[in-house]
GROMACS .gro file of C-alpha atoms in nm:
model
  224
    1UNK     CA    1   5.103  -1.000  -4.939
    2UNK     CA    2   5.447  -1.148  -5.004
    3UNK     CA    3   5.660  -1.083  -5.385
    4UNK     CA    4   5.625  -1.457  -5.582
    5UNK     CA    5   5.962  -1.466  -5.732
    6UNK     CA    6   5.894  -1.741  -6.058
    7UNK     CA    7   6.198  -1.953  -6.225
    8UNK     CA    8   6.405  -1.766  -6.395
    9UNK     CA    9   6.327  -1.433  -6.288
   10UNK     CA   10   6.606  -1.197  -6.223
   11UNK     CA   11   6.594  -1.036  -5.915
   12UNK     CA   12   6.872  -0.740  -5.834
   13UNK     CA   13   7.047  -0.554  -5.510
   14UNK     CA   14   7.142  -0.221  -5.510
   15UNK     CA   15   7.256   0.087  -5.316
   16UNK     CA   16   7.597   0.143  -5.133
   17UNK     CA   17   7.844  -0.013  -4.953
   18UNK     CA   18   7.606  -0.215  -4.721
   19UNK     CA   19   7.448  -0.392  -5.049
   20UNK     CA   20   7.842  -0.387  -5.216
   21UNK     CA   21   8.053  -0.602  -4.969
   22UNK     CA   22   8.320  -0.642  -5.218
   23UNK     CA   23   8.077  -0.744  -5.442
   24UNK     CA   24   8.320  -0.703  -5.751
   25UNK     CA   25   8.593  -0.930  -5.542
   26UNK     CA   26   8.347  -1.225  -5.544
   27UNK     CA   27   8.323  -1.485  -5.812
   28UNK     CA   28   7.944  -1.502  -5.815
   29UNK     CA   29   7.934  -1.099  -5.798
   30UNK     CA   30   7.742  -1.077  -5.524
   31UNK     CA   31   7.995  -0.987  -5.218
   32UNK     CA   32   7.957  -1.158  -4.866
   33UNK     CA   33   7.663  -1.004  -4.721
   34UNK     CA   34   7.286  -1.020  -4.754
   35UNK     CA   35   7.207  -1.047  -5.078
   36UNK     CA   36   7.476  -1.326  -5.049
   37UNK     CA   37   7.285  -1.481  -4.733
   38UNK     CA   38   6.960  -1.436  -4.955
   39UNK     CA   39   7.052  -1.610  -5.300
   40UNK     CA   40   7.201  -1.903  -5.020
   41UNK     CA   41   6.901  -1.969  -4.839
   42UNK     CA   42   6.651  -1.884  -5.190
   43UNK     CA   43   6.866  -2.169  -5.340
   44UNK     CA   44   6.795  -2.437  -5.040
   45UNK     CA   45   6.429  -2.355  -5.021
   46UNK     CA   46   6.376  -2.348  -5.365
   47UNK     CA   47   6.599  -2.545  -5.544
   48UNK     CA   48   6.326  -2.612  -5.853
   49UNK     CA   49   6.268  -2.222  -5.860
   50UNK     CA   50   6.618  -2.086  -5.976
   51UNK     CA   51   6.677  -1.723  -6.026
   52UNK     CA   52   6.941  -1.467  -6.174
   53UNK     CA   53   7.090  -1.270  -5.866
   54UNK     CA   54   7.252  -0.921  -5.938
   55UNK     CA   55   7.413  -0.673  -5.677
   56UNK     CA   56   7.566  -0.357  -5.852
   57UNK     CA   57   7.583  -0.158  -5.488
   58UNK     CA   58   7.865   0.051  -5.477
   59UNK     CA   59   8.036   0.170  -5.150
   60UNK     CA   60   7.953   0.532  -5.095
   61UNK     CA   61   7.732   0.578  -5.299
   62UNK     CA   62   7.397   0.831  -5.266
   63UNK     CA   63   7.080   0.867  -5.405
   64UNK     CA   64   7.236   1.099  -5.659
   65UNK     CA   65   7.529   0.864  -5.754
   66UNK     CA   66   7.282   0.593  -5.821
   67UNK     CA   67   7.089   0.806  -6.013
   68UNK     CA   68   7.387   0.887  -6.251
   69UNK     CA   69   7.433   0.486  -6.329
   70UNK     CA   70   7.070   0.403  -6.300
   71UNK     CA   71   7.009   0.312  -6.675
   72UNK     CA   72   7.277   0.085  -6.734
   73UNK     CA   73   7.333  -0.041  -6.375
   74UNK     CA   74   7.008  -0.143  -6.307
   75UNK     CA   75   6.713  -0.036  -6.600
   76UNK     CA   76   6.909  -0.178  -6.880
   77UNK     CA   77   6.921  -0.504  -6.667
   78UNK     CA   78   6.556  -0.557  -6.713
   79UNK     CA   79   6.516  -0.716  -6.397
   80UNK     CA   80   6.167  -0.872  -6.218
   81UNK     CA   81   6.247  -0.766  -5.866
   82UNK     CA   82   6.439  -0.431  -5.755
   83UNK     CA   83   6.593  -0.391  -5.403
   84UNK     CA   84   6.715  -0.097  -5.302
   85UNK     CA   85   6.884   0.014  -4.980
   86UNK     CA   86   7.072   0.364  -4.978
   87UNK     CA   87   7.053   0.659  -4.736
   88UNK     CA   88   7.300   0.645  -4.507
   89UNK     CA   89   7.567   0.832  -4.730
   90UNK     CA   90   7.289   1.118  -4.774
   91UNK     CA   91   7.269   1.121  -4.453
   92UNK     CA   92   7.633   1.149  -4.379
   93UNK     CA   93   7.800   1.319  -4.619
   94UNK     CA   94   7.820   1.641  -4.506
   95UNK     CA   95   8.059   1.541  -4.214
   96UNK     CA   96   8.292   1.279  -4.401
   97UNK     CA   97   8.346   1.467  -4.732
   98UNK     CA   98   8.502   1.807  -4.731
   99UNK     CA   99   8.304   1.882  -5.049
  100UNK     CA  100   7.950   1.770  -4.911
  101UNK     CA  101   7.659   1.951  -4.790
  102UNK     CA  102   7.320   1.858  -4.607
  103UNK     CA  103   7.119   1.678  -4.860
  104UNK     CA  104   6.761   1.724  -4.758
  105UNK     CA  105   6.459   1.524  -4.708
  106UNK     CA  106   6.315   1.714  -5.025
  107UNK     CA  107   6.623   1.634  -5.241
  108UNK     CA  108   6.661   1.274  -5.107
  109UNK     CA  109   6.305   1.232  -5.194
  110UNK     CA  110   6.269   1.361  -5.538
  111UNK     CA  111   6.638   1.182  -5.682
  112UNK     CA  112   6.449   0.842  -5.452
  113UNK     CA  113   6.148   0.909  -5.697
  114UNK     CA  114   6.320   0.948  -6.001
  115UNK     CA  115   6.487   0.612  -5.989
  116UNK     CA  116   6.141   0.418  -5.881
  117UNK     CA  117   5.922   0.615  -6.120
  118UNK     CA  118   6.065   0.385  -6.438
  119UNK     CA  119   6.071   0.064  -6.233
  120UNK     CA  120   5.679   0.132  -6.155
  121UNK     CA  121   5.625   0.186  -6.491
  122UNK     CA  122   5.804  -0.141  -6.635
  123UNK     CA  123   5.556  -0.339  -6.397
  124UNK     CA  124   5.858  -0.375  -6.149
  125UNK     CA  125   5.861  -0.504  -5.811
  126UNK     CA  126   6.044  -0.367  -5.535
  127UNK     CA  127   6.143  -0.413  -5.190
  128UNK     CA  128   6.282  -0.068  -5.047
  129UNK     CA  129   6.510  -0.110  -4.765
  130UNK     CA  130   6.553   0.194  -4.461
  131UNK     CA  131   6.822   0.316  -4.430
  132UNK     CA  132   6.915   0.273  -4.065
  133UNK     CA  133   7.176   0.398  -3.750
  134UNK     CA  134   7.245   0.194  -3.491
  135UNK     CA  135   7.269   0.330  -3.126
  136UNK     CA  136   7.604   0.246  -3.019
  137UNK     CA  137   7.855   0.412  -2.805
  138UNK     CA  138   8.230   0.504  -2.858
  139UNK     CA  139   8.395   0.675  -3.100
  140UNK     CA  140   8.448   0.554  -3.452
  141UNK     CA  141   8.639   0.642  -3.752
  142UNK     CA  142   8.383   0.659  -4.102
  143UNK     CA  143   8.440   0.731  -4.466
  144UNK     CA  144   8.773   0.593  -4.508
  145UNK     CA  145   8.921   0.892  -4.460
  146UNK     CA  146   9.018   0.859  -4.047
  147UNK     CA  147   8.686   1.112  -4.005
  148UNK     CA  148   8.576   1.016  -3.658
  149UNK     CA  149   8.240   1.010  -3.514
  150UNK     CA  150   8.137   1.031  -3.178
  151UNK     CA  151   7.783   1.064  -3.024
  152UNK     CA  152   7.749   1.450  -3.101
  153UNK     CA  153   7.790   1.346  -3.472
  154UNK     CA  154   7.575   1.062  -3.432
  155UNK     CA  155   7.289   1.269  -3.236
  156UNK     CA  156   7.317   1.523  -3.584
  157UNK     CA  157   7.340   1.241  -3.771
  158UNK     CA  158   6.975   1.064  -3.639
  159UNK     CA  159   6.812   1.428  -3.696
  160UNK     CA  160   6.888   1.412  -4.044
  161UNK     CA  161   6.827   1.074  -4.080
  162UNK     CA  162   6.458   1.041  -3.938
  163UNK     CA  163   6.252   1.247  -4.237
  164UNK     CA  164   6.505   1.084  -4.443
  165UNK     CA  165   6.313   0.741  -4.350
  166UNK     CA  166   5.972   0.885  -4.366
  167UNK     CA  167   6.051   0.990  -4.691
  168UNK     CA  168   6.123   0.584  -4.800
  169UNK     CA  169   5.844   0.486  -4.623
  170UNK     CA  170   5.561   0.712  -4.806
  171UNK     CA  171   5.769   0.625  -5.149
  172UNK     CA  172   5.698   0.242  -5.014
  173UNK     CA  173   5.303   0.354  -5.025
  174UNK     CA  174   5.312   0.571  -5.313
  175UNK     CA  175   5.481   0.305  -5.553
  176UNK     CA  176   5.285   0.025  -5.366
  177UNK     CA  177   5.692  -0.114  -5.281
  178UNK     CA  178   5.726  -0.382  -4.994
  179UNK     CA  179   5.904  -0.190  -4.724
  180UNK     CA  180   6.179  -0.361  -4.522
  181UNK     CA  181   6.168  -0.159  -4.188
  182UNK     CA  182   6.571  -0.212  -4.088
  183UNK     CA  183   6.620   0.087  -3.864
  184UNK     CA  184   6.365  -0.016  -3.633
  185UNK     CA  185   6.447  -0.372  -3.673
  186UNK     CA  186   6.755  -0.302  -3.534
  187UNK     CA  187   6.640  -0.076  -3.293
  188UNK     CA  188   6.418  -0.389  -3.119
  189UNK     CA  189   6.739  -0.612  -3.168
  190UNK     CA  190   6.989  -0.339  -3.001
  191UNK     CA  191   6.745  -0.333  -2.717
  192UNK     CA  192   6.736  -0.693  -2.610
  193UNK     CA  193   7.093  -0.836  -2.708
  194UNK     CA  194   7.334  -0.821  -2.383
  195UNK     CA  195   7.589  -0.730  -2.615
  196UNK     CA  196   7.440  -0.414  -2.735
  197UNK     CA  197   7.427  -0.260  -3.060
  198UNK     CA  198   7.743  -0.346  -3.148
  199UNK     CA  199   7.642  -0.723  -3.216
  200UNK     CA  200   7.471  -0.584  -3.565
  201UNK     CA  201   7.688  -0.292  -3.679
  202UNK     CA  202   7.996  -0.232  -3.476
  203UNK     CA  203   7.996   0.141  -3.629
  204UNK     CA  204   7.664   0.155  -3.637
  205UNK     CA  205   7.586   0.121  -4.007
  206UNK     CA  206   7.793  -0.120  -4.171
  207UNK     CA  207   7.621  -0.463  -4.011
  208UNK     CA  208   7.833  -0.736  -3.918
  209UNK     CA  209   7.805  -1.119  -3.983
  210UNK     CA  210   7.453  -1.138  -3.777
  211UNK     CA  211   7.359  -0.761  -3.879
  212UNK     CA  212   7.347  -0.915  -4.273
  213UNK     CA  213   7.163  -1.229  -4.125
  214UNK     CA  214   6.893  -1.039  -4.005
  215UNK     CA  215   6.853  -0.763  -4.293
  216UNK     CA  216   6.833  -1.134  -4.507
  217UNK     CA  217   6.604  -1.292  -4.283
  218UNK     CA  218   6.411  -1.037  -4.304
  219UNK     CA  219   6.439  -0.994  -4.696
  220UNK     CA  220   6.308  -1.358  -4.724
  221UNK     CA  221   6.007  -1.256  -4.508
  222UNK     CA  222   5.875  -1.043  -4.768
  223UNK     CA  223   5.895  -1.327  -5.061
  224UNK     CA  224   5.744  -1.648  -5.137
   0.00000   0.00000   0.00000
């Protein structure tokens, strides 16, 4: 079953810098990528259904950080529809921060339940979003900080990553949350487009122009 969004219901974004694009550089708040590309296309579908679009992603950003602004980022908000897509800075953190340390599965899950447990409560909905790592070759530089990663980092990197998405997945069930499945998503895109991998996240997490055209696509999939 698909999420009926009604007019006037306010339907928010969050998580890190994939859901942030510059979000606080935009005039309509929402940054230039797919919560962008969904409020668009929502808009020309639906122009007699309007809605209140929020984004309050923040670039870096882990379970734990958006547990610390939960309340008045997002709860305080009050909103109709939550969608949340974070991860991939758990995942990594440990090799771009000095300071970090392998967050695990257990951890991720627990600070993941925390923030749903009030949204199920409030009669929420919620679209969770995997976290995802694209297979592409090369090295590339990560974190803003010159750290570069290679394919030994990204092998460690897919290890930690893989109960990391089980763990969204069974949260999905448990809360009765629509579940966007965007690492294997772009694992069947990656394998059919001559291009490679590359096409939808040249560093294999932020996505590019088509990367956030298919995570919204696929967004819109889940909503009526």
């Amino acid at each position: 079953m698909t999420i009926t969004i009604r007019p006037g219901s306010t339907v928010m974004f969050t998580g890190d810098s994939i859901t942030d694009c510059q979000r606080l550089e935009s005039e309509d708040g929402l940054g230039f990528g797919y919560p962008l590309r969904i409020a668009g296309a929502w808009g020309l579908r639906h122009p007699d259904r309007p809605v209140t679009w929020l984004n309050t992603g923040t670039g870096g950003h882990k379970v734990m950080d958006l547990e610390a602004r939960w309340r008045t980022d997002v709860l305080d908000a009050h909103p109709d529809l939550v969608s949340i897509l974070v991860g991939v800075n758990d995942m990594g953190w440990h090799t771009i921060d000095p300071e970090g340390y392998v967050i695990s599965a257990r951890e991720f899950e627990a600070g993941y339940d925390r923030l749903l447990a009030p949204l199920a409560e409030a009669g929420t909905e919620l679209i969770l979003i995997e976290p995802f790592l694209l297979p592409i070759r090369g090295v590339v530089e990560a974190g803003g900080g010159g750290v570069r990663i290679g394919e030994k980092e990204r092998e460690e990197w897919r290890a930690d990553l893989d109960p990391k998405i089980q763990v969204v997945r069974g949260l999905a069930r448990k809360y009765g949350a629509h579940l966007l499945a965007a690492d294997g998503m772009f694992a069947g895109l990656s394998s059919t487009t001559p291009s490679g991998p590359e096409h939808w996240a040249a560093d294999a997490v932020h996505p590019t122009p088509a990367g956030h055209a298919a995570l919204a696509e696929a967004w819109l999939r889940l909503v009526a």
